C-alpha atoms as a PDB file:
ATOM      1  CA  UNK A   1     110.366 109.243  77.362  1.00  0.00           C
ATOM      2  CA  UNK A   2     109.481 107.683  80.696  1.00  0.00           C
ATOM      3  CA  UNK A   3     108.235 103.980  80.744  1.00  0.00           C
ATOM      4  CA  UNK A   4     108.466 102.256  83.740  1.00  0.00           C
ATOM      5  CA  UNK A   5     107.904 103.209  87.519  1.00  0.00           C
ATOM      6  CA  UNK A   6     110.421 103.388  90.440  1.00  0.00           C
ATOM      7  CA  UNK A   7     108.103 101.705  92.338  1.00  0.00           C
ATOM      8  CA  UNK A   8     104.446  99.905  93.225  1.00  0.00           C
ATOM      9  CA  UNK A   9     102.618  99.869  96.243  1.00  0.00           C
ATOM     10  CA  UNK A  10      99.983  97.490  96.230  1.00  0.00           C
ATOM     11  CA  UNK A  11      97.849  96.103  99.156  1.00  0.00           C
ATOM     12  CA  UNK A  12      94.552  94.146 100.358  1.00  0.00           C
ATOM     13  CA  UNK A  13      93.706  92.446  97.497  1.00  0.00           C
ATOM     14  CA  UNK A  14      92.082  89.698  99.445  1.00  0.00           C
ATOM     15  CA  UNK A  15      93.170  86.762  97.254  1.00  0.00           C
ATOM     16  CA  UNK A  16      91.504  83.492  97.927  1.00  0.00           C
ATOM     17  CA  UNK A  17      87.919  85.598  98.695  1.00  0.00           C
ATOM     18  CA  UNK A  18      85.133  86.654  96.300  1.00  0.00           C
ATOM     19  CA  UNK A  19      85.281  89.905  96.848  1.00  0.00           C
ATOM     20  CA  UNK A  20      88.833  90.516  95.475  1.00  0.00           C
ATOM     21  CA  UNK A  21      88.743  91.960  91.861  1.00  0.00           C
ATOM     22  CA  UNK A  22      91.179  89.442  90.134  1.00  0.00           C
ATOM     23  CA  UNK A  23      90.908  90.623  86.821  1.00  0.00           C
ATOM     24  CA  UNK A  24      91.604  94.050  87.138  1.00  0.00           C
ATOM     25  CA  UNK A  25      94.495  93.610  89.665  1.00  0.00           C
ATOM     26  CA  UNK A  26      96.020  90.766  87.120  1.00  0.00           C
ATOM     27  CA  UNK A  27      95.673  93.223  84.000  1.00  0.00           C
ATOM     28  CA  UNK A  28      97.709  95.979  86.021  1.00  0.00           C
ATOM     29  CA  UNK A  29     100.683  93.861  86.724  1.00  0.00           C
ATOM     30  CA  UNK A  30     100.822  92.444  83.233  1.00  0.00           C
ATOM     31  CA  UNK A  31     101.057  96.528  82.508  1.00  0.00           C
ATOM     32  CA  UNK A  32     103.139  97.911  84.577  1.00  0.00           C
ATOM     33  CA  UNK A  33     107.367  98.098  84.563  1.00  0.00           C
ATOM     34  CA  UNK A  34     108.681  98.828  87.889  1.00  0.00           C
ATOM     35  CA  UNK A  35     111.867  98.386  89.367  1.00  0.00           C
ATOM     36  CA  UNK A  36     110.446  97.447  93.219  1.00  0.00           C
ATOM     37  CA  UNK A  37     106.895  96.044  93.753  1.00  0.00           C
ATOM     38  CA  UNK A  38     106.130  96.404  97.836  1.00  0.00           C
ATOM     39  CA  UNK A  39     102.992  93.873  98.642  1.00  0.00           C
ATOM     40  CA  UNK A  40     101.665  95.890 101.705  1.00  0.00           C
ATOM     41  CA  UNK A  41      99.311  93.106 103.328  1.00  0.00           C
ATOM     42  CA  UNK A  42      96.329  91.038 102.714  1.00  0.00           C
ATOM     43  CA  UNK A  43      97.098  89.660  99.763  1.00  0.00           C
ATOM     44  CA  UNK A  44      96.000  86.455 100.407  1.00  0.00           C
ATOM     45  CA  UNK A  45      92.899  86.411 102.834  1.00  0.00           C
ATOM     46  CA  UNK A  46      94.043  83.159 104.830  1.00  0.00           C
ATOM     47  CA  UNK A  47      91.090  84.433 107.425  1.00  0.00           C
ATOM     48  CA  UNK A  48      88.397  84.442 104.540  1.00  0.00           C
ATOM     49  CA  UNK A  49      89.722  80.726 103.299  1.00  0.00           C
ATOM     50  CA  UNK A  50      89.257  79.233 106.433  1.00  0.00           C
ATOM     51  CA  UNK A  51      85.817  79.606 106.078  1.00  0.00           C
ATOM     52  CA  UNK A  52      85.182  79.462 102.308  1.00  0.00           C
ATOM     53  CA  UNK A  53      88.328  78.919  99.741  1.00  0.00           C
ATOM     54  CA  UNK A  54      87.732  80.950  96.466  1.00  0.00           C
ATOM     55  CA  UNK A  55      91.222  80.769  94.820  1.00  0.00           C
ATOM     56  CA  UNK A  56      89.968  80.515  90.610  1.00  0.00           C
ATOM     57  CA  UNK A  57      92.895  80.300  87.925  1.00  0.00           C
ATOM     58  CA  UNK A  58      92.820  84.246  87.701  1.00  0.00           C
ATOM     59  CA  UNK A  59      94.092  84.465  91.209  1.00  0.00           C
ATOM     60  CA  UNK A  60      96.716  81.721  91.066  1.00  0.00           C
ATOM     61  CA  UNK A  61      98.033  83.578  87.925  1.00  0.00           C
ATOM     62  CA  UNK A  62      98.498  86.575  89.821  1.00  0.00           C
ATOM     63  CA  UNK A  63     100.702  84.915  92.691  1.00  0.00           C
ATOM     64  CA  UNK A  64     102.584  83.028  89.597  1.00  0.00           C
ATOM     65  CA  UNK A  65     103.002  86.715  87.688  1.00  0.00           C
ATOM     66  CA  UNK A  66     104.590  88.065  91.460  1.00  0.00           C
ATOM     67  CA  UNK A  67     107.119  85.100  91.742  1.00  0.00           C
ATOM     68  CA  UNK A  68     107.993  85.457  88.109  1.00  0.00           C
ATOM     69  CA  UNK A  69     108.563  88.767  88.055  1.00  0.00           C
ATOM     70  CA  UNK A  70     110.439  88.520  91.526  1.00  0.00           C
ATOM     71  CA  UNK A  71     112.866  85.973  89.627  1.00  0.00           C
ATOM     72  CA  UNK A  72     113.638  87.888  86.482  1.00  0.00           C
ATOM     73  CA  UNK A  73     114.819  90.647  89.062  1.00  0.00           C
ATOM     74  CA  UNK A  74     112.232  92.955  90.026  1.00  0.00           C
ATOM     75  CA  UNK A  75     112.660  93.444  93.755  1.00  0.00           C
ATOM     76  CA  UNK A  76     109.680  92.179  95.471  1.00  0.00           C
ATOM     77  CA  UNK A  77     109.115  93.203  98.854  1.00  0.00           C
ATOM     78  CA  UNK A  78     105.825  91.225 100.584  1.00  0.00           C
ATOM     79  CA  UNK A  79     105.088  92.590 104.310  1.00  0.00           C
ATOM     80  CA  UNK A  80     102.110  90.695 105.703  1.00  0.00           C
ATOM     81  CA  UNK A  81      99.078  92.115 107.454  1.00  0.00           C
ATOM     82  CA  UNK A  82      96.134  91.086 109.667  1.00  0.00           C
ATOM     83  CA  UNK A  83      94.191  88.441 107.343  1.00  0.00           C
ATOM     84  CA  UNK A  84      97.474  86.834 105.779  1.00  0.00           C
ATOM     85  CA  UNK A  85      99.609  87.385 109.175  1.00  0.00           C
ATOM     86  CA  UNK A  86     100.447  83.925 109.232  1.00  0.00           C
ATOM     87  CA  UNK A  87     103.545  84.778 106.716  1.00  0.00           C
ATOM     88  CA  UNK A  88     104.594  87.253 109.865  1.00  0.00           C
ATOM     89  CA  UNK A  89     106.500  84.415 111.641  1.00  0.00           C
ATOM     90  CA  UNK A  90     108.649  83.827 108.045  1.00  0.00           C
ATOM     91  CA  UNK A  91     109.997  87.623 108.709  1.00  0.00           C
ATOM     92  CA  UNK A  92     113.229  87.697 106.870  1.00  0.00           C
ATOM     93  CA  UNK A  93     113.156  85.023 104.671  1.00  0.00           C
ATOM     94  CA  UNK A  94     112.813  85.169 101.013  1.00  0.00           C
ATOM     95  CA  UNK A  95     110.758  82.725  99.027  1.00  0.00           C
ATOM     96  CA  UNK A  96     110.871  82.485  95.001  1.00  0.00           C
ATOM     97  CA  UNK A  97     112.297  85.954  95.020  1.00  0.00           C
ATOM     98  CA  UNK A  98     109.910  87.504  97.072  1.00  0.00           C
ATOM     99  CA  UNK A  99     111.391  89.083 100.350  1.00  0.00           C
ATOM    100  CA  UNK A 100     108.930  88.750 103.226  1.00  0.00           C
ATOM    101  CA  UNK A 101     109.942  91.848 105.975  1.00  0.00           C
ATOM    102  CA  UNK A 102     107.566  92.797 108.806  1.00  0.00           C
ATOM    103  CA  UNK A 103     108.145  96.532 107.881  1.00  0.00           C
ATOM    104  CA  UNK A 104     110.656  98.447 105.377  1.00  0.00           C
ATOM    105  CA  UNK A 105     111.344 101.842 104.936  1.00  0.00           C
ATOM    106  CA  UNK A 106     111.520 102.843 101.251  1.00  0.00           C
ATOM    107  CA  UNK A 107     114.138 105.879 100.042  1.00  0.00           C
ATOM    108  CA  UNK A 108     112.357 107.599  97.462  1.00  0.00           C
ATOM    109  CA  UNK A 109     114.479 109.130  94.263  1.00  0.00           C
ATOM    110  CA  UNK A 110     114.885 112.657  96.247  1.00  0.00           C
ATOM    111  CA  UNK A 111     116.141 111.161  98.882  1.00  0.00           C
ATOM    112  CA  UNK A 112     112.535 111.411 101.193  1.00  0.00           C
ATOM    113  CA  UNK A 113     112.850 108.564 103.827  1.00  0.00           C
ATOM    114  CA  UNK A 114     108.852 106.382 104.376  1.00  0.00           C
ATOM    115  CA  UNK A 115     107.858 103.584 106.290  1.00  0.00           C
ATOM    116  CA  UNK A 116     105.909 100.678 104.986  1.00  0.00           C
ATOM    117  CA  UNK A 117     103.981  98.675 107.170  1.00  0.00           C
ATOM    118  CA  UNK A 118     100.415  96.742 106.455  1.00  0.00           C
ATOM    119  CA  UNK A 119      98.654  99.660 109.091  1.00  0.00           C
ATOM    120  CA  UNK A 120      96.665  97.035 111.257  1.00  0.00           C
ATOM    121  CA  UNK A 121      98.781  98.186 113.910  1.00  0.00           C
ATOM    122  CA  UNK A 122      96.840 101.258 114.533  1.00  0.00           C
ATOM    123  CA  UNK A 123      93.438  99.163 114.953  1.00  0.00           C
ATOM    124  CA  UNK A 124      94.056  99.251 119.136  1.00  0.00           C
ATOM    125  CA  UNK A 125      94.223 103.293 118.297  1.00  0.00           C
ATOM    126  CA  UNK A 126      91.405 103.799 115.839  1.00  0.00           C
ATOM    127  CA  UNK A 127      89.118 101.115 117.173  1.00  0.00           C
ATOM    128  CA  UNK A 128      87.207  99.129 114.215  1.00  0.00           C
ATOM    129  CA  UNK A 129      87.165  99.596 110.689  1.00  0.00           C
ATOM    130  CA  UNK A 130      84.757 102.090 109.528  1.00  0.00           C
ATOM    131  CA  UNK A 131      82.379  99.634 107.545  1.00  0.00           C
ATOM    132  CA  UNK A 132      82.433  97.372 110.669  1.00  0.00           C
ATOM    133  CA  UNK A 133      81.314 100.622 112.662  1.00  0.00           C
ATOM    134  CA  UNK A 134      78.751 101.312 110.318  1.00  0.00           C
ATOM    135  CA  UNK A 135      76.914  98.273 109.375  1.00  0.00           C
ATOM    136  CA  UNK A 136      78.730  95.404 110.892  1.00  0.00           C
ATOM    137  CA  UNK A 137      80.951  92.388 109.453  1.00  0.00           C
ATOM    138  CA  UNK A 138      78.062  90.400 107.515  1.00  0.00           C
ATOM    139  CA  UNK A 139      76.417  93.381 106.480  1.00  0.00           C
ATOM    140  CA  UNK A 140      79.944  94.336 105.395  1.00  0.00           C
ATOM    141  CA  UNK A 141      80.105  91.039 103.197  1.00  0.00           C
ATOM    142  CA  UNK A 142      76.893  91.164 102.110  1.00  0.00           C
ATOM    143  CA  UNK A 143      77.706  95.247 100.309  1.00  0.00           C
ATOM    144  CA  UNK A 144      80.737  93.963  99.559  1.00  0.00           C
ATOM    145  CA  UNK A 145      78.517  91.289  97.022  1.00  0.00           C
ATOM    146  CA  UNK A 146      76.420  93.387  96.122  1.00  0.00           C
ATOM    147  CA  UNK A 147      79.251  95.626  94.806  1.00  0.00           C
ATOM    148  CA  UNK A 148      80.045  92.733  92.756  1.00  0.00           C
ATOM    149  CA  UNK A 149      76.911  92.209  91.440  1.00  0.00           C
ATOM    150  CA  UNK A 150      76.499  96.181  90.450  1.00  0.00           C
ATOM    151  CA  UNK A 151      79.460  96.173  88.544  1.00  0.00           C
ATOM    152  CA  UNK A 152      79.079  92.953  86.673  1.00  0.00           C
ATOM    153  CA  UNK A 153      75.708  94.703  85.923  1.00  0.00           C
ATOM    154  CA  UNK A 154      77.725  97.769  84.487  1.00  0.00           C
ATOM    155  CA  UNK A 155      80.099  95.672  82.694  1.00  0.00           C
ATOM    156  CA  UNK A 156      76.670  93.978  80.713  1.00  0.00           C
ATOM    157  CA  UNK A 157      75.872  97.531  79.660  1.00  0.00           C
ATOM    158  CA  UNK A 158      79.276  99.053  79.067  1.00  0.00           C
ATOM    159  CA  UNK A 159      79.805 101.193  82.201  1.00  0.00           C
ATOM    160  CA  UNK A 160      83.126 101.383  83.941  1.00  0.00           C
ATOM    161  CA  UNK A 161      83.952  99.554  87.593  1.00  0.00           C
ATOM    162  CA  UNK A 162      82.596 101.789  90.696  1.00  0.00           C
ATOM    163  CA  UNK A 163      83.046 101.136  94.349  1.00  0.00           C
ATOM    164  CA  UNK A 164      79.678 101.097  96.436  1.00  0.00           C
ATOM    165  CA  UNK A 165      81.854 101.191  99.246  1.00  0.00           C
ATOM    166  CA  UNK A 166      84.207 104.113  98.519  1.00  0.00           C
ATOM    167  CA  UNK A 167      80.790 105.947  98.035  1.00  0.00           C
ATOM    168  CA  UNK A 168      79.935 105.819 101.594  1.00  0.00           C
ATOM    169  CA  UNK A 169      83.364 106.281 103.071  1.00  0.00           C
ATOM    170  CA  UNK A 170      83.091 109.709 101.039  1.00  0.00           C
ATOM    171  CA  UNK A 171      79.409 110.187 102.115  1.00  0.00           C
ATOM    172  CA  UNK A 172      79.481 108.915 105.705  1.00  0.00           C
ATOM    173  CA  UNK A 173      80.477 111.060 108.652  1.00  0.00           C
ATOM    174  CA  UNK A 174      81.181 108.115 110.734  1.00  0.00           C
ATOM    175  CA  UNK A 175      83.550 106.630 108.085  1.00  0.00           C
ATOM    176  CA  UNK A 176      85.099 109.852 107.368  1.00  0.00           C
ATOM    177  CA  UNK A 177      85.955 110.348 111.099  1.00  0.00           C
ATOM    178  CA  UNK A 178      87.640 107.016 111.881  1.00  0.00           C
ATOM    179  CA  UNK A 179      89.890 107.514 108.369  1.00  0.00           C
ATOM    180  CA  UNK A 180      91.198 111.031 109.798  1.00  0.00           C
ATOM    181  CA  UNK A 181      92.004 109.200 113.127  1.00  0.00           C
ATOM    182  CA  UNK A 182      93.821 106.356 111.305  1.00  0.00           C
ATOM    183  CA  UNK A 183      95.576 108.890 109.475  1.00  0.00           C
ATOM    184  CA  UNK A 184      96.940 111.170 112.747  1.00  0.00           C
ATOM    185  CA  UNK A 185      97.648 107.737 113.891  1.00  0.00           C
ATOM    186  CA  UNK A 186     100.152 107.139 111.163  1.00  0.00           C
ATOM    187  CA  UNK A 187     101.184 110.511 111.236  1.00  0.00           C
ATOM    188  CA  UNK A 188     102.255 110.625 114.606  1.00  0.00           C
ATOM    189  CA  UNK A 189     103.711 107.056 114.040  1.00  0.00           C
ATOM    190  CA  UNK A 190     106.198 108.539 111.540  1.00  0.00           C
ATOM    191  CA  UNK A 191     106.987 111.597 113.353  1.00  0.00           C
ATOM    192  CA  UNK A 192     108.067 109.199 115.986  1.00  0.00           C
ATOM    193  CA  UNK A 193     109.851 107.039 114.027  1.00  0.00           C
ATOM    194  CA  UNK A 194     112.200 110.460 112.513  1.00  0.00           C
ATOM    195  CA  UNK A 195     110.907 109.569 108.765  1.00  0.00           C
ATOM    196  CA  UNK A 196     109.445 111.802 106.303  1.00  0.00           C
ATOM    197  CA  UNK A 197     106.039 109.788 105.171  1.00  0.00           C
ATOM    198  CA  UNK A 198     104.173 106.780 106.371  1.00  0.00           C
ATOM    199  CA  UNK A 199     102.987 104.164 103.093  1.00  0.00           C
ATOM    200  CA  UNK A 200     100.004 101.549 104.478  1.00  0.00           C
ATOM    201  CA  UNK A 201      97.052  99.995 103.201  1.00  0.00           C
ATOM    202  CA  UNK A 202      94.394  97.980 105.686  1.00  0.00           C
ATOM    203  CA  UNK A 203      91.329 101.038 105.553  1.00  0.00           C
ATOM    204  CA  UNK A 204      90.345 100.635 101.664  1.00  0.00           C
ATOM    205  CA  UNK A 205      91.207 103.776 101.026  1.00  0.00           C
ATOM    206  CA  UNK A 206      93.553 105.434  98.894  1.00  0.00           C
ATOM    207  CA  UNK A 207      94.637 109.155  99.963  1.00  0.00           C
ATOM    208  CA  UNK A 208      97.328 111.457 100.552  1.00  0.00           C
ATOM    209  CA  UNK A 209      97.898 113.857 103.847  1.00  0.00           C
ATOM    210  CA  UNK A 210     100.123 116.392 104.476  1.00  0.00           C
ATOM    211  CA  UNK A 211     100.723 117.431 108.139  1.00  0.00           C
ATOM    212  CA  UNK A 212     103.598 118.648 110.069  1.00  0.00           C
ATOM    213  CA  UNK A 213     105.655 118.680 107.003  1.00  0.00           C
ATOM    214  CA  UNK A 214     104.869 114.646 107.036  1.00  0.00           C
ATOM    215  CA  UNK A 215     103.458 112.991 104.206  1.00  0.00           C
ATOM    216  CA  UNK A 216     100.732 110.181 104.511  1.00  0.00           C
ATOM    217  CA  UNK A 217     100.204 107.693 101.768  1.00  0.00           C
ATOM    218  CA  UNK A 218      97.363 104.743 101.777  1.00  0.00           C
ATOM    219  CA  UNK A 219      97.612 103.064  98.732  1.00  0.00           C
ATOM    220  CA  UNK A 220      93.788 101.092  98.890  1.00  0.00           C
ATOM    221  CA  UNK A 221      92.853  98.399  97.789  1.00  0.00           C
ATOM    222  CA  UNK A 222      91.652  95.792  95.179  1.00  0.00           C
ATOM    223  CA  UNK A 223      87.986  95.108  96.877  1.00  0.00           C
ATOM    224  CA  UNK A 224      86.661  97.888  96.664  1.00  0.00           C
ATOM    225  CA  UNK A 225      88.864 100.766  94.799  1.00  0.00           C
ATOM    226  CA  UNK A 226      91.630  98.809  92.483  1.00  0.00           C
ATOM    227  CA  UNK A 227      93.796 101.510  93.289  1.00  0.00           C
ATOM    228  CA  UNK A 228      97.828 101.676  93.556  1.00  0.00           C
ATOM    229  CA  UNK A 229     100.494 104.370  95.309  1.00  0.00           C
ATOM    230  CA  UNK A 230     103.549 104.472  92.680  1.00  0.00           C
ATOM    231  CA  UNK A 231     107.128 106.164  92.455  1.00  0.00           C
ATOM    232  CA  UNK A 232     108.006 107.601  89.381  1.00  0.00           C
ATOM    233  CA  UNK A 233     112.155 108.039  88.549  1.00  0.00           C
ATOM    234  CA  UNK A 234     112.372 111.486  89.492  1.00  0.00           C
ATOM    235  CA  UNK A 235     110.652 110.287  93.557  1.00  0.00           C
ATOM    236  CA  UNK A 236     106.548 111.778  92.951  1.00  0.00           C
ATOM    237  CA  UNK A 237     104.221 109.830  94.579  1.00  0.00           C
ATOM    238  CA  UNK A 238     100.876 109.403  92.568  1.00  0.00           C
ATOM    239  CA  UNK A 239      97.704 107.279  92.822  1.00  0.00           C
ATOM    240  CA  UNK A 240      96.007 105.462  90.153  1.00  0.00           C
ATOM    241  CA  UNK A 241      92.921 103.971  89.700  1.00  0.00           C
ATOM    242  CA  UNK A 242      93.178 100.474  87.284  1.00  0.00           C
ATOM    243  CA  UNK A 243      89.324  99.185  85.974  1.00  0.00           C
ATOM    244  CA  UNK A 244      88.279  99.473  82.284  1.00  0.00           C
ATOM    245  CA  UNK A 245      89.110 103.168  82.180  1.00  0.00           C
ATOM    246  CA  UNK A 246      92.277 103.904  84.131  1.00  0.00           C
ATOM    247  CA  UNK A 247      93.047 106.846  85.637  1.00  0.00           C
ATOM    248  CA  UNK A 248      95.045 109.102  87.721  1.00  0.00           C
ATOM    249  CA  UNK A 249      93.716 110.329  91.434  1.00  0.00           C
ATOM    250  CA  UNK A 250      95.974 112.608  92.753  1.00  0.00           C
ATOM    251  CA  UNK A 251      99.841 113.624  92.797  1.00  0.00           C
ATOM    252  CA  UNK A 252     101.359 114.190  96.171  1.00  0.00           C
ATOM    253  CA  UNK A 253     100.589 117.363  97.440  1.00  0.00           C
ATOM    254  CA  UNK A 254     102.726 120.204  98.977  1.00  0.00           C
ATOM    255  CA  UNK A 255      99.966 121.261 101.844  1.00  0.00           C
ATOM    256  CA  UNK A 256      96.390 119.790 100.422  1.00  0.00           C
ATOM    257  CA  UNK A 257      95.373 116.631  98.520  1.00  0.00           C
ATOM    258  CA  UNK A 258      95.512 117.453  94.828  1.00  0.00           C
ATOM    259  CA  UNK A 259      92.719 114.968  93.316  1.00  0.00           C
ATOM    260  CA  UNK A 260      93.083 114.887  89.440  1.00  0.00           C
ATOM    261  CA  UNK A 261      90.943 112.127  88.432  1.00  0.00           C
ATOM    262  CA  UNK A 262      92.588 112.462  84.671  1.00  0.00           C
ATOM    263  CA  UNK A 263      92.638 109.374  82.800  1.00  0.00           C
ATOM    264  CA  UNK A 264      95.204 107.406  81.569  1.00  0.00           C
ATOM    265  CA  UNK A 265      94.821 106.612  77.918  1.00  0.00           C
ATOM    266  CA  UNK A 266      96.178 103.446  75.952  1.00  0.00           C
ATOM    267  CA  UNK A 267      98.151 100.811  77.728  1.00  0.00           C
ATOM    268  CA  UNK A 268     100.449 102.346  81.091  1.00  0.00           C
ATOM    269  CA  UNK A 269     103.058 102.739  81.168  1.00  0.00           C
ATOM    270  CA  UNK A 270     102.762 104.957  78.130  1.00  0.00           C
ATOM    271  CA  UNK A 271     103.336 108.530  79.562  1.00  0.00           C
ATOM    272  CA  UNK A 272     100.026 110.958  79.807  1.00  0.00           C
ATOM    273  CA  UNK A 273      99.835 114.518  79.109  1.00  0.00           C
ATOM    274  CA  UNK A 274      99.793 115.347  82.846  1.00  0.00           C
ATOM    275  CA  UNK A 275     103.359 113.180  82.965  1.00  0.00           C
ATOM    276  CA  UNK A 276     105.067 110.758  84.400  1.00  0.00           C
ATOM    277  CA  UNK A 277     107.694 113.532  84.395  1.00  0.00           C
ATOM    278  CA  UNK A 278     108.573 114.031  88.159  1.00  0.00           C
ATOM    279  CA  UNK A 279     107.234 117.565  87.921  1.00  0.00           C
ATOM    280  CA  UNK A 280     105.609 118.056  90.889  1.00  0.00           C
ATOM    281  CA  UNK A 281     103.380 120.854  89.996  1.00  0.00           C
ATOM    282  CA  UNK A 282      99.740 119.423  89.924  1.00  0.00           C
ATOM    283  CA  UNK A 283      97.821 119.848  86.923  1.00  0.00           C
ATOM    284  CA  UNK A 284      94.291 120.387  86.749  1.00  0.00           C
ATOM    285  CA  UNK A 285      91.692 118.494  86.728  1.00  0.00           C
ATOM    286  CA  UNK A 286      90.048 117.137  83.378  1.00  0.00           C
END
């Protein structure tokens, strides 16, 4: 019986800004066993706390969870990004446990060679972000609010989180464009850099793509999605979704996304019917 992970990939949780979803993100690494936990960028919004600091106990506990964690000898791997790129100039260092790298590449259990990074890198490539496109950066903040609002509204009457915003990536040509062009960007990225997958964050939004027998993995966010990319022990890639009902999204696929959406019953790591088993067979959807 399987219960822990090989590894976590979590990124933009925007610590230190209202918009980050604390409580969810803080429940999930109280929950999860893993041997390697890579931080893939923005975790700590140093742009947003210039302006306005929002740093309640719920976010200090998650930094304080990381270093413990980091100390009692899980391998913690942070690479910063565009809002907490300040930490870029401590490149190679290792603070508390945590090592700070501008970039990794991460061996998976088969042997499958992927490179981290935070993904701002492409931004010169892809132009803006896809909300910024859309609606612009204060109208950006002001969804991103109202997202909270809506699902503290939910909570009141017993309905699980759901992302405002991941509605109109999925429902917006304009969004949907600029995420396929961030994702041949990090495609061609890692079939330039001789590797077999590229793992980011930065877009807010989780997804798989297969192209060119290269695999592309964007392991969201915890604004908008509270969503993870993890390893299990035999080297599958999955993502999971972590609110009041957790749940599966999709398993690597061998040609085309394979979106589940099963959930994940009792407390993870306890294995689920569709498996933590390494078998790389998707199952179908509930």
């Amino acid at each position: 019986m399987q219960d822990s992970l090989r590894a976590v990939f979590i990124s933009d949780a925007h610590l230190g800004s209202a918009a980050c979803q604390a409580e969810h993100l803080l429940d999930f690494l109280n929950k999860i066993k893993t041997d390697r936990l890579y931080l893939v960028g923005d975790i700590i919004d140093l742009l947003e706390m210039r302006r306005k600091a929002h740093f309640p106990e719920t976010h200090r506990a998650i930094l304080s969870l990381i270093m413990r964690k980091a100390r009692e000898g899980m391998e913690v791997i942070y690479i910063p990004g565009n809002h907490d790129d300040f930490f870029r100039q401590m490149a190679g260092q290792t603070f508390s446990g945590v090592k700070i790298r501008l970039n990794c590449v991460h061996r998976t259990a088969d042997g499958r060679r992927f490179h981290v990074s935070h993904g701002d890198e492409f931004d010169q490539i892809v132009q803006l972000s896809p909300l910024a496109l859309l609606v612009g950066d204060k109208a950006h903040g002001l969804m991103l609010k109202l997202n909270s609002w809506l699902n503290r509204t939910r909570r009141v009457f017993g309905f699980p989180y759901w992302s405002l915003a991941g509605y109109l990536k999925t429902h917006l040509g304009r969004a949907r464009e600029f995420i396929q062009r961030y994702e041949n960007a990090a495609l061609k990225a890692a079939r330039n850099l001789e590797v077999d997958g590229y793992i980011c964050g930065h877009i807010h939004y989780a997804a798989f793509r297969r192209k060119d027998g290269r695999l592309y993995c964007n392991d969201g966010d915890w604004v908008e999605h509270c969503s993870a990319l993890v390893e299990t022990h035999q080297g599958q890639l999955r993502l999971l979704h972590w609110s009041e009902q957790p749940r599966w999204l999709a398993v690597e696929p061998d040609a085309e996304p394979t979106w589940i959406d099963e959930p994940i019953p009792g407390l993870f790591p306890v294995p689920v019917s569709s498996g933590l088993s390494g078998d790389k067979q998707a199952p179908k959807a509930a």
